[in-house]
Amino acid sequence: MKTLATTVGMFDLTPFRRGELFRRSDVSGVSGTGVVAQVVLFGNGLVAVGWLGDKPCVQVWPCLDWGLGIHGHEGATEIRWLASDWADSSPTCRDASMSITRTRSPMPSTNPPNSRQLQQPA
């Protein structure tokens, strides 16, 4: 089995997986049938979805299960992967939340120091 994660400094270089959201029937009458979106599954489990069609937009899902639970239309939609970058399994929602928790780093302060903090003592 391939090793998925490579870390350089604070950046995780886990490979991503590309695919298409393919819809056999359009239950809602909005997106149509066939390829309706482009999908990128990141190594931490997050998913970017680029919707195609008349009103294109991009969504970020916390994981595949979450997004397909909403947009899967009870099995009328599937993801067709374009490349076999990974082993047979994809990260689950649980894996994604654990990964996000593990890799989250403290955010720098958004409050700039005031001028008194910048002055050196006399």
Short mmCIF file of C-alpha atoms in Angstrom, two decimals:
data_model
loop_
_atom_site.label_atom_id
_atom_site.label_comp_id
_atom_site.label_asym_id
_atom_site.label_seq_id
_atom_site.Cartn_x
_atom_site.Cartn_y
_atom_site.Cartn_z
CA MET A 1 0.00 0.00 0.00
CA LYS A 2 1.24 3.50 -0.84
CA THR A 3 2.08 5.97 1.87
CA LEU A 4 -0.29 8.89 1.42
CA ALA A 5 1.22 11.60 3.57
CA THR A 6 4.41 13.54 3.02
CA THR A 7 5.10 16.52 5.24
CA VAL A 8 7.39 19.42 4.41
CA GLY A 9 7.60 21.89 7.26
CA MET A 10 4.03 22.62 8.30
CA PHE A 11 2.48 21.72 4.92
CA ASP A 12 0.87 18.32 4.38
CA LEU A 13 1.49 17.12 0.82
CA THR A 14 -0.98 14.25 0.91
CA PRO A 15 -2.11 13.52 -2.64
CA PHE A 16 -5.55 14.49 -3.81
CA ARG A 17 -8.01 12.61 -5.98
CA ARG A 18 -9.95 14.04 -8.93
CA GLY A 19 -13.35 12.98 -10.16
CA GLU A 20 -16.69 13.96 -11.63
CA LEU A 21 -20.12 13.99 -10.08
CA PHE A 22 -22.27 11.99 -12.49
CA ARG A 23 -26.05 12.16 -12.21
CA ARG A 24 -28.26 9.50 -13.86
CA SER A 25 -31.49 11.38 -13.16
CA ASP A 26 -32.19 14.95 -12.08
CA VAL A 27 -34.66 14.67 -9.22
CA SER A 28 -34.64 18.41 -8.43
CA GLY A 29 -34.73 19.66 -12.02
CA VAL A 30 -31.80 22.02 -11.39
CA SER A 31 -28.47 20.53 -12.47
CA GLY A 32 -29.46 18.14 -15.26
CA THR A 33 -27.98 14.71 -15.96
CA GLY A 34 -24.54 13.43 -16.89
CA VAL A 35 -21.46 15.16 -15.48
CA VAL A 36 -22.81 17.96 -13.28
CA ALA A 37 -19.71 18.84 -11.22
CA GLN A 38 -15.96 18.40 -10.89
CA VAL A 39 -14.72 16.97 -7.60
CA VAL A 40 -11.40 17.11 -5.74
CA LEU A 41 -10.98 14.93 -2.65
CA PHE A 42 -8.08 16.17 -0.55
CA GLY A 43 -5.93 13.94 1.63
CA ASN A 44 -7.48 15.31 4.82
CA GLY A 45 -10.97 14.29 3.66
CA LEU A 46 -12.23 17.73 2.62
CA VAL A 47 -13.94 17.87 -0.78
CA ALA A 48 -14.09 20.77 -3.25
CA VAL A 49 -16.98 20.59 -5.71
CA GLY A 50 -17.13 22.80 -8.79
CA TRP A 51 -20.71 22.78 -10.05
CA LEU A 52 -21.12 23.11 -13.82
CA GLY A 53 -24.07 24.46 -15.79
CA ASP A 54 -26.00 27.72 -15.91
CA LYS A 55 -25.12 28.79 -12.35
CA PRO A 56 -21.56 27.53 -11.70
CA CYS A 57 -20.22 27.75 -8.16
CA VAL A 58 -17.78 26.01 -5.83
CA GLN A 59 -18.66 24.27 -2.56
CA VAL A 60 -16.46 22.75 0.12
CA TRP A 61 -17.80 19.63 1.84
CA PRO A 62 -16.38 18.29 5.11
CA CYS A 63 -16.31 14.81 3.52
CA LEU A 64 -17.81 12.76 0.68
CA ASP A 65 -20.49 11.11 2.82
CA TRP A 66 -21.81 14.48 3.95
CA GLY A 67 -22.04 15.92 0.44
CA LEU A 68 -23.52 12.82 -1.16
CA GLY A 69 -26.05 12.63 1.67
CA ILE A 70 -27.39 15.98 0.47
CA HIS A 71 -26.66 15.96 -3.27
CA GLY A 72 -26.69 12.22 -3.98
CA HIS A 73 -30.44 12.15 -4.69
CA GLU A 74 -30.86 8.69 -3.13
CA GLY A 75 -28.34 6.93 -5.35
CA ALA A 76 -29.05 8.84 -8.58
CA THR A 77 -25.61 10.48 -8.31
CA GLU A 78 -22.17 8.88 -8.19
CA ILE A 79 -18.57 10.00 -8.21
CA ARG A 80 -16.50 8.72 -11.11
CA TRP A 81 -12.82 9.01 -10.23
CA LEU A 82 -10.52 10.18 -13.03
CA ALA A 83 -7.30 8.72 -11.68
CA SER A 84 -6.43 5.91 -9.29
CA ASP A 85 -4.13 8.00 -7.10
CA TRP A 86 -5.03 6.18 -3.90
CA ALA A 87 -5.84 2.71 -2.70
CA ASP A 88 -9.45 1.53 -2.93
CA SER A 89 -10.65 3.41 0.14
CA SER A 90 -11.21 7.14 0.52
CA PRO A 91 -11.11 9.08 3.79
CA THR A 92 -14.40 8.95 5.69
CA CYS A 93 -16.08 11.82 7.52
CA ARG A 94 -14.62 10.49 10.78
CA ASP A 95 -11.14 10.32 9.21
CA ALA A 96 -11.52 13.88 7.93
CA SER A 97 -12.48 15.34 11.30
CA MET A 98 -9.60 13.51 13.00
CA SER A 99 -7.17 14.75 10.35
CA ILE A 100 -8.38 18.33 10.64
CA THR A 101 -8.03 18.17 14.42
CA ARG A 102 -4.51 16.75 14.17
CA THR A 103 -3.25 19.22 11.58
CA ARG A 104 -4.85 22.40 12.88
CA SER A 105 -2.22 24.88 14.00
CA PRO A 106 -2.73 27.98 16.13
CA MET A 107 -3.76 31.03 14.15
CA PRO A 108 -1.62 34.14 14.42
CA SER A 109 -3.17 37.05 16.25
CA THR A 110 -5.22 39.36 14.04
CA ASN A 111 -4.83 42.23 16.49
CA PRO A 112 -1.82 44.37 15.58
CA PRO A 113 0.30 45.50 18.52
CA ASN A 114 -0.27 49.09 19.56
CA SER A 115 2.50 51.67 19.34
CA ARG A 116 3.40 51.32 23.04
CA GLN A 117 4.15 47.64 22.55
CA LEU A 118 6.46 48.45 19.65
CA GLN A 119 8.52 51.09 21.50
CA GLN A 120 11.61 49.95 23.33
CA PRO A 121 12.09 51.11 26.92
CA ALA A 122 14.20 54.27 27.34
#
